[in-house]
GROMACS .gro file of C-alpha atoms in nm:
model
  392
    1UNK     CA    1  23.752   8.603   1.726
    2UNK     CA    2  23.810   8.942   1.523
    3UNK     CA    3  23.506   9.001   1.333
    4UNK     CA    4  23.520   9.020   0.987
    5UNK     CA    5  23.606   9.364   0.861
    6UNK     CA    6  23.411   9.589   0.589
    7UNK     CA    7  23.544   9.711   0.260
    8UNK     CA    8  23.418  10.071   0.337
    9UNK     CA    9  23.658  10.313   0.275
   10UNK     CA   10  23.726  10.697   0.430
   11UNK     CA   11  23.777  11.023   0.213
   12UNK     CA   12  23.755  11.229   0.506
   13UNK     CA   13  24.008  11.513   0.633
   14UNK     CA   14  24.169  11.528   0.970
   15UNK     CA   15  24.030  11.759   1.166
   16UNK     CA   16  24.364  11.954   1.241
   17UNK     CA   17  24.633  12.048   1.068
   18UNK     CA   18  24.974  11.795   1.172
   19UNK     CA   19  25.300  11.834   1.129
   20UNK     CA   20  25.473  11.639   0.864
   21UNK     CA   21  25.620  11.330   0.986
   22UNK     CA   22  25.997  11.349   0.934
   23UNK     CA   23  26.271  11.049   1.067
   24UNK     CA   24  26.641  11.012   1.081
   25UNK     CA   25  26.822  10.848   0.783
   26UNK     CA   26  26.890  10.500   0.791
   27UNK     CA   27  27.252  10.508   0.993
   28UNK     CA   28  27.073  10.691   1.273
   29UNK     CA   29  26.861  10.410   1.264
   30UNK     CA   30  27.055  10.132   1.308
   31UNK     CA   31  27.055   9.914   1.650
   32UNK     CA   32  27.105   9.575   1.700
   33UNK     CA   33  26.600   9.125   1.763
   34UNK     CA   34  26.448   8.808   1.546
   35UNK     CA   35  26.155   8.676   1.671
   36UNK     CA   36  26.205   8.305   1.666
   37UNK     CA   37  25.858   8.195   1.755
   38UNK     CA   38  25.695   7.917   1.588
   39UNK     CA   39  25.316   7.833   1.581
   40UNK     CA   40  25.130   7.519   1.603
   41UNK     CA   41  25.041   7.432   1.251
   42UNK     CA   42  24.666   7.347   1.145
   43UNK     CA   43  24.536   7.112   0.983
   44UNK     CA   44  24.269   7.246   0.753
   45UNK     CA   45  24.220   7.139   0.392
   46UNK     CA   46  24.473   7.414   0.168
   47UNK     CA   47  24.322   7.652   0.025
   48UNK     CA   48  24.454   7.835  -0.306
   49UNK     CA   49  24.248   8.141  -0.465
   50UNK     CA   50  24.333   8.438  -0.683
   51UNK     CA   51  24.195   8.755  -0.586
   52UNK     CA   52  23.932   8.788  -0.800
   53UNK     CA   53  23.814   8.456  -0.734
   54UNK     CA   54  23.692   8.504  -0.381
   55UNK     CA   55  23.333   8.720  -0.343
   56UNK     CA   56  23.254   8.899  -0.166
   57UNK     CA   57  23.599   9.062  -0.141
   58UNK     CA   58  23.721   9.219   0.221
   59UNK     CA   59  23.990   9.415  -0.023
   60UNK     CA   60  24.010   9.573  -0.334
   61UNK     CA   61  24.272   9.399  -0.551
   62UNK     CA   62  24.431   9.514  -0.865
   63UNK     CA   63  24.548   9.210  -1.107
   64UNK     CA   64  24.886   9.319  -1.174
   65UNK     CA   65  25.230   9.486  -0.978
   66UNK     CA   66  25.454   9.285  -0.838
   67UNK     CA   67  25.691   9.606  -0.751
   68UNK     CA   68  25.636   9.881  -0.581
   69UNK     CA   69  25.700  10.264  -0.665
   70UNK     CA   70  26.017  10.419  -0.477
   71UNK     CA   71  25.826  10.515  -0.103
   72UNK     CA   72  25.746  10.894  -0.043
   73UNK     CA   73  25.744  11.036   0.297
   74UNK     CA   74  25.361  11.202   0.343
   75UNK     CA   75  25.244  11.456   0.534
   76UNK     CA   76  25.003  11.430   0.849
   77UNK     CA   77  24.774  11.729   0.725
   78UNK     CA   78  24.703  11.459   0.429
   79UNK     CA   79  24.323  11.376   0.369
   80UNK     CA   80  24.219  11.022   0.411
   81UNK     CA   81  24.179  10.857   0.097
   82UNK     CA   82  23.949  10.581   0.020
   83UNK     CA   83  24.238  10.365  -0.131
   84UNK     CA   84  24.613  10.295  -0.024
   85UNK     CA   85  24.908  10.062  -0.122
   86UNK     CA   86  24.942   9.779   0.028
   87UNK     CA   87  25.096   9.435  -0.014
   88UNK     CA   88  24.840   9.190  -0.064
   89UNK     CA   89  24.864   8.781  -0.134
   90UNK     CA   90  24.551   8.597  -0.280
   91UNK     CA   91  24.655   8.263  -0.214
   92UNK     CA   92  24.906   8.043   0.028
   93UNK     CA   93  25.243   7.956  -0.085
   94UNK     CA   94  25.604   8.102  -0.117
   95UNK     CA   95  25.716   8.516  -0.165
   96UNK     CA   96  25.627   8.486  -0.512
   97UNK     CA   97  25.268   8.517  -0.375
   98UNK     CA   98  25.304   8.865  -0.256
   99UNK     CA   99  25.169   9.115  -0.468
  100UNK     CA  100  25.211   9.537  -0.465
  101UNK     CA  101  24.897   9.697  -0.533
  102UNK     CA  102  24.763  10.052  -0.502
  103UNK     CA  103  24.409  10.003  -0.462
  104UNK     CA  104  24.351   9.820  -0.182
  105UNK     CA  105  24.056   9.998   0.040
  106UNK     CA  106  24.131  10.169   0.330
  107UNK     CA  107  23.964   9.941   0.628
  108UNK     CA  108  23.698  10.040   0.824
  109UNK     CA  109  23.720  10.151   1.166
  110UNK     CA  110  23.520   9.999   1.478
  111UNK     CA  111  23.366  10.204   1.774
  112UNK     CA  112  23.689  10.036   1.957
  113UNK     CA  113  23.992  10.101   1.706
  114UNK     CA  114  24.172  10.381   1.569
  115UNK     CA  115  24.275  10.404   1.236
  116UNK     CA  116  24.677  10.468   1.223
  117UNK     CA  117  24.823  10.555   0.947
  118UNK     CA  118  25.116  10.353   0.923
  119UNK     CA  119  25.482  10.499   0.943
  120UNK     CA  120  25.712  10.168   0.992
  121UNK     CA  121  25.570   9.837   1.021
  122UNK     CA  122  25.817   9.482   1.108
  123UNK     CA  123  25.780   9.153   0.996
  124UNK     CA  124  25.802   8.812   1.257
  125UNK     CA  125  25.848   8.452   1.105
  126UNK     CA  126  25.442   8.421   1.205
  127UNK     CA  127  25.411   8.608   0.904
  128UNK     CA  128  25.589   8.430   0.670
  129UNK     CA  129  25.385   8.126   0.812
  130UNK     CA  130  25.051   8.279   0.796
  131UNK     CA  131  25.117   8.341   0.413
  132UNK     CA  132  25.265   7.996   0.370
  133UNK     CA  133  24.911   7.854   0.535
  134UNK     CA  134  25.023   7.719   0.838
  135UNK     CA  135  24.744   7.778   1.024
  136UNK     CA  136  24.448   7.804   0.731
  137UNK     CA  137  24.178   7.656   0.974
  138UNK     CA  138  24.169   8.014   1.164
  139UNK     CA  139  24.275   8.255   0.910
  140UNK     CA  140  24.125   8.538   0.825
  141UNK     CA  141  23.949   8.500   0.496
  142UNK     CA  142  24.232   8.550   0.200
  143UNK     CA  143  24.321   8.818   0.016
  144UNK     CA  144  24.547   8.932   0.309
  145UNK     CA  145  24.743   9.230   0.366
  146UNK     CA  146  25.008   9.079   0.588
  147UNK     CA  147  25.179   9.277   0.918
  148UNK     CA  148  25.140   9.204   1.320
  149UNK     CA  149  25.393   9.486   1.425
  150UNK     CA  150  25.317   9.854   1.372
  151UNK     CA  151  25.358  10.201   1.478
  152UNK     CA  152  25.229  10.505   1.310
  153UNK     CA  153  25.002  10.848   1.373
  154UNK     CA  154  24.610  10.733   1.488
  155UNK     CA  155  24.402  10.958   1.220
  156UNK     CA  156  24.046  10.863   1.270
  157UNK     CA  157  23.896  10.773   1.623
  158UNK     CA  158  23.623  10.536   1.676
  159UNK     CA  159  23.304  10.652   1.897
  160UNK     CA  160  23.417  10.454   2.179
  161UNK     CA  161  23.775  10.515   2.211
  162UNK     CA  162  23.861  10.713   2.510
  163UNK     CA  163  24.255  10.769   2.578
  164UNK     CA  164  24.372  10.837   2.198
  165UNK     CA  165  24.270  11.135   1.950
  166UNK     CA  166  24.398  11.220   1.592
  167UNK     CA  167  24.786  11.254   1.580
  168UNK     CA  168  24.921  11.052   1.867
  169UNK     CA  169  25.211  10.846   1.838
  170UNK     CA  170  25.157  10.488   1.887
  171UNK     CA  171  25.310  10.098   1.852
  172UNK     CA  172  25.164   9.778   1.933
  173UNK     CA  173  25.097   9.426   1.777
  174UNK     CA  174  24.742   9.451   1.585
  175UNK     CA  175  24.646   9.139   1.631
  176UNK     CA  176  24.514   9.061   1.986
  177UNK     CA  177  24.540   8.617   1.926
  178UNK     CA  178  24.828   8.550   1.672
  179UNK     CA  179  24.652   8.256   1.535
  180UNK     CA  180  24.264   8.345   1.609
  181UNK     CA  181  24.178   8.526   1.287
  182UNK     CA  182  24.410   8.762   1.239
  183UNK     CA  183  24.299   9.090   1.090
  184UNK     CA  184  24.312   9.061   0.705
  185UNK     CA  185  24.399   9.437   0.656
  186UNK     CA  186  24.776   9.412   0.838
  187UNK     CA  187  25.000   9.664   0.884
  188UNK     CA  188  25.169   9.641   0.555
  189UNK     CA  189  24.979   9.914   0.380
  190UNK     CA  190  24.925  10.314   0.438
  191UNK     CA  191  24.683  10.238   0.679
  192UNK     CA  192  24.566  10.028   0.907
  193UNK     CA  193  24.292   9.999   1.217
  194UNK     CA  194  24.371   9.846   1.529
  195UNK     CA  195  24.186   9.819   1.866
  196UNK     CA  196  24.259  10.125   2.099
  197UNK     CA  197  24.402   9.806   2.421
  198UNK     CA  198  24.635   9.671   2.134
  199UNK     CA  199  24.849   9.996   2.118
  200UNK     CA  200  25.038  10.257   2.356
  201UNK     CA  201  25.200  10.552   2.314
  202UNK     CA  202  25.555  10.563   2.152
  203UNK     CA  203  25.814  10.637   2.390
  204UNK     CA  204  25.940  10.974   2.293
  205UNK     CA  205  26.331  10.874   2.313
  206UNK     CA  206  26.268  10.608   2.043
  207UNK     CA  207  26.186  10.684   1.660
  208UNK     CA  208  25.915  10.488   1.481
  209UNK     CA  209  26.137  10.255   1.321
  210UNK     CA  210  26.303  10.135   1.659
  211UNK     CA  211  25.930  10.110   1.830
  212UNK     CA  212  25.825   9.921   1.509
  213UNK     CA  213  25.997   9.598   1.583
  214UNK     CA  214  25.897   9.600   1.982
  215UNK     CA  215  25.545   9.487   2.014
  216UNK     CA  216  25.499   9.065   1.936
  217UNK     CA  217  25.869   9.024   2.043
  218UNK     CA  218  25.866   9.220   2.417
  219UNK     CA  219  25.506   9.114   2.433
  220UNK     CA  220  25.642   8.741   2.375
  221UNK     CA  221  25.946   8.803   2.585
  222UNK     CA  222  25.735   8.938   2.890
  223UNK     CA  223  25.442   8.662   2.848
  224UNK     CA  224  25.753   8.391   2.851
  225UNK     CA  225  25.920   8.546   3.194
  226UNK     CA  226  25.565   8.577   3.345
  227UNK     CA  227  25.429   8.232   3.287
  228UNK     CA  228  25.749   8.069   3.379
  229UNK     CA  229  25.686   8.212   3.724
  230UNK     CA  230  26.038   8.429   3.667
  231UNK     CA  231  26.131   8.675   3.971
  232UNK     CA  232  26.398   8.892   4.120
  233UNK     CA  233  26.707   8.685   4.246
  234UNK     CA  234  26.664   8.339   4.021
  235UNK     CA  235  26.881   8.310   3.706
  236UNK     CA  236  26.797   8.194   3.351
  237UNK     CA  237  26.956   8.094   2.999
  238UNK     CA  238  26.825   8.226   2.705
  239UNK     CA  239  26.897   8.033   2.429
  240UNK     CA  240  26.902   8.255   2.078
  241UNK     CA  241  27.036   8.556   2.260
  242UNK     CA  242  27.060   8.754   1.951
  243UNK     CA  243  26.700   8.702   1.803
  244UNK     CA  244  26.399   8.937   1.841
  245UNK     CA  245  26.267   8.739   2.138
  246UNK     CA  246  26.599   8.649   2.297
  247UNK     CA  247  26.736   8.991   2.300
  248UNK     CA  248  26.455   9.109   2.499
  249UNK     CA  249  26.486   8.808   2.742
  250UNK     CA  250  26.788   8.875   2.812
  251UNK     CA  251  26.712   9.249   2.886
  252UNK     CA  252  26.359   9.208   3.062
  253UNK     CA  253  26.500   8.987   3.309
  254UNK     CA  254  26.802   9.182   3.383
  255UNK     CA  255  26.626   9.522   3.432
  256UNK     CA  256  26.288   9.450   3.481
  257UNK     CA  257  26.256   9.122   3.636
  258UNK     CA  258  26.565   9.122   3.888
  259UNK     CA  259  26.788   8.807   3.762
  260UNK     CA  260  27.051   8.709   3.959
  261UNK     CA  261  27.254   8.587   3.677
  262UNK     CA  262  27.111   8.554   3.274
  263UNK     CA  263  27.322   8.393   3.032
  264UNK     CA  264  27.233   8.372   2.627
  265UNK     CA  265  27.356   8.141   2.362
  266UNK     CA  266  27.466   8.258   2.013
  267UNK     CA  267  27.718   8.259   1.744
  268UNK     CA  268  28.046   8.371   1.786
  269UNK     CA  269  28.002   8.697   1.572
  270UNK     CA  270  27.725   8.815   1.815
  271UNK     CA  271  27.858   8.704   2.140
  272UNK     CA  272  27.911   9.104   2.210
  273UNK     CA  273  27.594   9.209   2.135
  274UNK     CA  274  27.460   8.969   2.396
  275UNK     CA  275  27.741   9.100   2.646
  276UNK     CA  276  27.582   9.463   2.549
  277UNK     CA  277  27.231   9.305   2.648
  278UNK     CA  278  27.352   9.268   2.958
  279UNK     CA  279  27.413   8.862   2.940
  280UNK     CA  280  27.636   8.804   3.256
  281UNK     CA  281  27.777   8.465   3.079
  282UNK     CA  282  27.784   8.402   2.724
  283UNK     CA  283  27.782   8.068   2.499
  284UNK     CA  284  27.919   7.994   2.180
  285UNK     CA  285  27.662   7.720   2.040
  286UNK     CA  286  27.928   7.663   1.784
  287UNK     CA  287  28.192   7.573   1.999
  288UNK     CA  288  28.030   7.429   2.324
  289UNK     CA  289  27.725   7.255   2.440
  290UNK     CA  290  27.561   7.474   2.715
  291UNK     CA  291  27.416   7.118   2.838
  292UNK     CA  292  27.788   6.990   2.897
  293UNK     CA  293  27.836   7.275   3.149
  294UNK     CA  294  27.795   7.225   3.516
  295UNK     CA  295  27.543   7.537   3.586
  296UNK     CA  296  27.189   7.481   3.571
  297UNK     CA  297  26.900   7.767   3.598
  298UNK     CA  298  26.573   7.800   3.752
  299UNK     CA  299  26.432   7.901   3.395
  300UNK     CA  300  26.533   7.826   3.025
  301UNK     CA  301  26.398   8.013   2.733
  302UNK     CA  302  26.398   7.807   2.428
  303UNK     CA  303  26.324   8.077   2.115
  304UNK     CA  304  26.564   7.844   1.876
  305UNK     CA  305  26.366   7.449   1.919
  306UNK     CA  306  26.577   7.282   2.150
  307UNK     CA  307  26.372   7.152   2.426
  308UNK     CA  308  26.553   6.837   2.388
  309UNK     CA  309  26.847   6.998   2.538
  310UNK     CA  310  26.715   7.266   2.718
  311UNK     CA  311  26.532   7.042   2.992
  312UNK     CA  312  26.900   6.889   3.090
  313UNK     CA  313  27.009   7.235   3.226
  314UNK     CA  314  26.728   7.355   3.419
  315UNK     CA  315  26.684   7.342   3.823
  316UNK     CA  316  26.439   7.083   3.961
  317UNK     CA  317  26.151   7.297   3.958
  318UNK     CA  318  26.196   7.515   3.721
  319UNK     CA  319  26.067   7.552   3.405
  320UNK     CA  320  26.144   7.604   3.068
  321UNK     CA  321  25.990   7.820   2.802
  322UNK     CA  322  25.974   7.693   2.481
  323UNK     CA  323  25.846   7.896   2.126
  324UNK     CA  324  25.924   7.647   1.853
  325UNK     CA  325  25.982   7.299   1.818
  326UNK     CA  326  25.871   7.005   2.060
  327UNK     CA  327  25.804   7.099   2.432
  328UNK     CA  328  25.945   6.830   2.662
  329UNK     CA  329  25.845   6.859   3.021
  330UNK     CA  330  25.891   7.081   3.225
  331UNK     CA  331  25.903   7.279   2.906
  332UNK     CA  332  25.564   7.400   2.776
  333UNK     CA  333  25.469   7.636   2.497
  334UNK     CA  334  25.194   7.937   2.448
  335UNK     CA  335  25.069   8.174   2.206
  336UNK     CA  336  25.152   8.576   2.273
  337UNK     CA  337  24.846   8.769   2.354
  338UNK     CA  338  24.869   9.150   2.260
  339UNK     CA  339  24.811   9.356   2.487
  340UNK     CA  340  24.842   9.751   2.498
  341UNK     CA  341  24.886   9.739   2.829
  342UNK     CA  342  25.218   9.552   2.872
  343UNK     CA  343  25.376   9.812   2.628
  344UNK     CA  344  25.298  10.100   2.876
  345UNK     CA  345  25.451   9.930   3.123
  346UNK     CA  346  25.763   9.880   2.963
  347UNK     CA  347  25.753  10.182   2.819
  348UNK     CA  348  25.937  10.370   3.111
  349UNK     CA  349  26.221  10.084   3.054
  350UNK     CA  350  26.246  10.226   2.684
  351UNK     CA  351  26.268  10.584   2.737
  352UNK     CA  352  26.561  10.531   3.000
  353UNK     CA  353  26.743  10.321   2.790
  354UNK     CA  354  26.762  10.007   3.013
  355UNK     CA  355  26.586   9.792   2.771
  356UNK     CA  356  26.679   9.859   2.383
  357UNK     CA  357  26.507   9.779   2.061
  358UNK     CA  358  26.760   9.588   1.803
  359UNK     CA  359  26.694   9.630   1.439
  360UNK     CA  360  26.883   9.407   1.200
  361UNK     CA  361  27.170   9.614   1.050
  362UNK     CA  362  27.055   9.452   0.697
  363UNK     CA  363  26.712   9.725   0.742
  364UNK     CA  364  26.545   9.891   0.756
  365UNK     CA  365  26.382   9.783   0.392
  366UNK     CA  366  26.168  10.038   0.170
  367UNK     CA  367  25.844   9.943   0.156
  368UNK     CA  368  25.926   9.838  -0.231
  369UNK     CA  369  26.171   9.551  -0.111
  370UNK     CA  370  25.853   9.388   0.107
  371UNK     CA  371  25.970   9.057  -0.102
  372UNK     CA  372  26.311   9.109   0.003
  373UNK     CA  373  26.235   9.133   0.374
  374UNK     CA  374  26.025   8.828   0.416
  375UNK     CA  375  26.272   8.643   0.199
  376UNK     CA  376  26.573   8.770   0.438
  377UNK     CA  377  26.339   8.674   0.776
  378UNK     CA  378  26.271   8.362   0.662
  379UNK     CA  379  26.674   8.262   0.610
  380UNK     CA  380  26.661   8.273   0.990
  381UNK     CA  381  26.963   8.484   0.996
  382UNK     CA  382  26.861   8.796   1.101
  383UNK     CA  383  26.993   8.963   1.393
  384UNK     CA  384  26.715   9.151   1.573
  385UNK     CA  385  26.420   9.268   1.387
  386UNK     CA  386  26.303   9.304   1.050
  387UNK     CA  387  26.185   9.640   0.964
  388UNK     CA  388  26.014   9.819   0.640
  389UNK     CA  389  26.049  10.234   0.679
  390UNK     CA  390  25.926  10.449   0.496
  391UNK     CA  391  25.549  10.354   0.423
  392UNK     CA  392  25.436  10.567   0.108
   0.00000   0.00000   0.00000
């Protein structure tokens, strides 16, 4: 379980001059993945606090705000300061709960972590359940600064961190158990610290909005193949071929895992992007029932709650991942563990271009429309993943 973090905050300099972080505009941006994952919700009592109502306080909260300035683009020879924006929510409930404020405390940074200050951050639907208090019983304590997906510039070091130094270039999931108490300072804010095994170096080819939307979708993606015992030469069906998870199925087995033949479900505007993916045989879910046809697979990955279905179409003896909804054997479900490591691995994949990130043509969003991107992620329409570029 994450400890519980300090309110300290920094006001120190970096210790060398960086350059100043500059990214493509927005059309140079654009590829085209949703994470579809669902988590087990808990059963604690709700709880419902303002921010000023909960001593002793892990953040500093300001009272008032509910939009945020136009985002500037800063410069890596910046100081630290001892207060950053951030989006903060004080209490459970709907997107009204989200809150802009500019005084929020920079979080203090373990002997493990780094502190990164944050460049493009990307939302999953575990976000939008965390802040509707689906799993209260092993939150972190509220007010919350919400964000699992990150990538930004590491400007402060902890004693003990040994591969990373001031100015790398890194991406990874913060949170090392989605639903073991989550860090309360997330990565929607200027800054935010991480543990150094979370997060790996961004591959070079990509920009920080592309890398932004990778880590709890590959990391899911990856996890999935692994535990269902997926190998070179067996064949799979992905269904939700055009979501964060699903899109990287569909690619991971192809190129990294050796499938024989993958084939993806979707709608029929985004049949081509699965055919782009790589998907050797593609399904219309609004015209055909992938359980009517004769072909079965030696693995199903469920990222859209069909279990139900899913179990009709797989090999006896295979298996079928499942991320949301009821898990019918031989389906069976599991919580993403981050882990730093994974990224590097795949990180080779990335540069070459056999595996690509998909950002939802929609983003990315400013960091002033944070409301508007968890209300568009939790529609369940998005194509790929939700991203907010620039950070102030």
């Amino acid at each position: 379980m994450e400890a519980l973090l300090s309110t300290t905050g920094y006001s120190l300099p970096f210790s060398k001059a960086k350059p100043t972080i500059t990214l493509p505009p927005h059309s140079a941006l654009r590829s085209v993945f949703s994470f579809s994952s669902n988590f087990v919700d808990c059963i604690s009592p709700r709880i419902s606090a303002s921010p000023s109502s909960l001593p002793p306080l892990r953040l500093k909260v300001s009272a008032n705000s509910q939009a945020a300035p136009a985002s500037v683009e800063t410069s890596a020879t910046s100081p630290i300061p001892s207060e950053m924006k951030a989006w903060i929510y004080g209490e459970y409930g709907g997107v009204d709960v989200l809150k802009f404020d500019s005084k929020v405390l920079v979080p203090d940074v373990k002997e493990d972590q780094v502190l990164l200050k944050v460049v493009a951050a990307a939302l999953n639907p575990v976000d939008a359940k965390r802040r509707q208090g689906k799993f209260k019983a092993t939150d972190s304590p509220l007010p919350t600064v919400p964000g699992y997906d990150v990538a930004g510039v590491v400007v402060k070091v902890g004693s003990q961190v040994k591969s990373l130094k001031e100015g790398d270039e890194v991406y990874g999931n913060i949170n090392e158990k989605a639903l073991e108490n989550p860090k309360q300072f997330g990565s929607f804010a200027e800054y935010t610290a991480v543990e150094e095994k979370l997060v790996a170096p961004k591959p070079k080819m990509l920009d920080f909005v592309q890398v932004a939307g990778l880590p709890l979708a590959i990391e899911t993606a990856h996890e999935g193949l692994e535990r269902s015992g997926f190998s070179a030469g067996k064949s799979i069906l992905v269904l939700g071929g055009a979501g964060g998870v699903g899109s990287l199925v569909i690619q991971l087995a192809k190129e990294v895992f050796g499938a024989s033949k993958v084939a993806a479900t979707s709608s029929t505007g985004k049949l081509e992007l699965l055919k782009s993916l790589g998907a050797d045989l593609v399904i219309d879910y609004t015209k055909e029932n992938f359980e009517d046809l004769p072909e079965k697979y030696d693995v199903v990955f469920d990222a859209v709650g069909q279990c139900d279905r899913a179990v009709k179409v797989v090999k006896e003896g295979g298996s079928v991942v499942v991320l949301t909804g009821a898990a019918t054997p031989p389906g069976f479900r599991f919580v993403v563990t981050s882990n730093g490591s994974v990224l590097k691995k795949l990180n080779p994949f990335l540069e070459s271009g056999k595996v690509k990130p998909v950002v939802d043509p929609k983003g990315p969003f400013p960091f002033s429309q944070a409301v508007e991107a968890f209300s568009y992620i939790e529609t369940g329409r998005a194509t790929g993943k939700v991203v907010v570029h620039p950070i102030p």
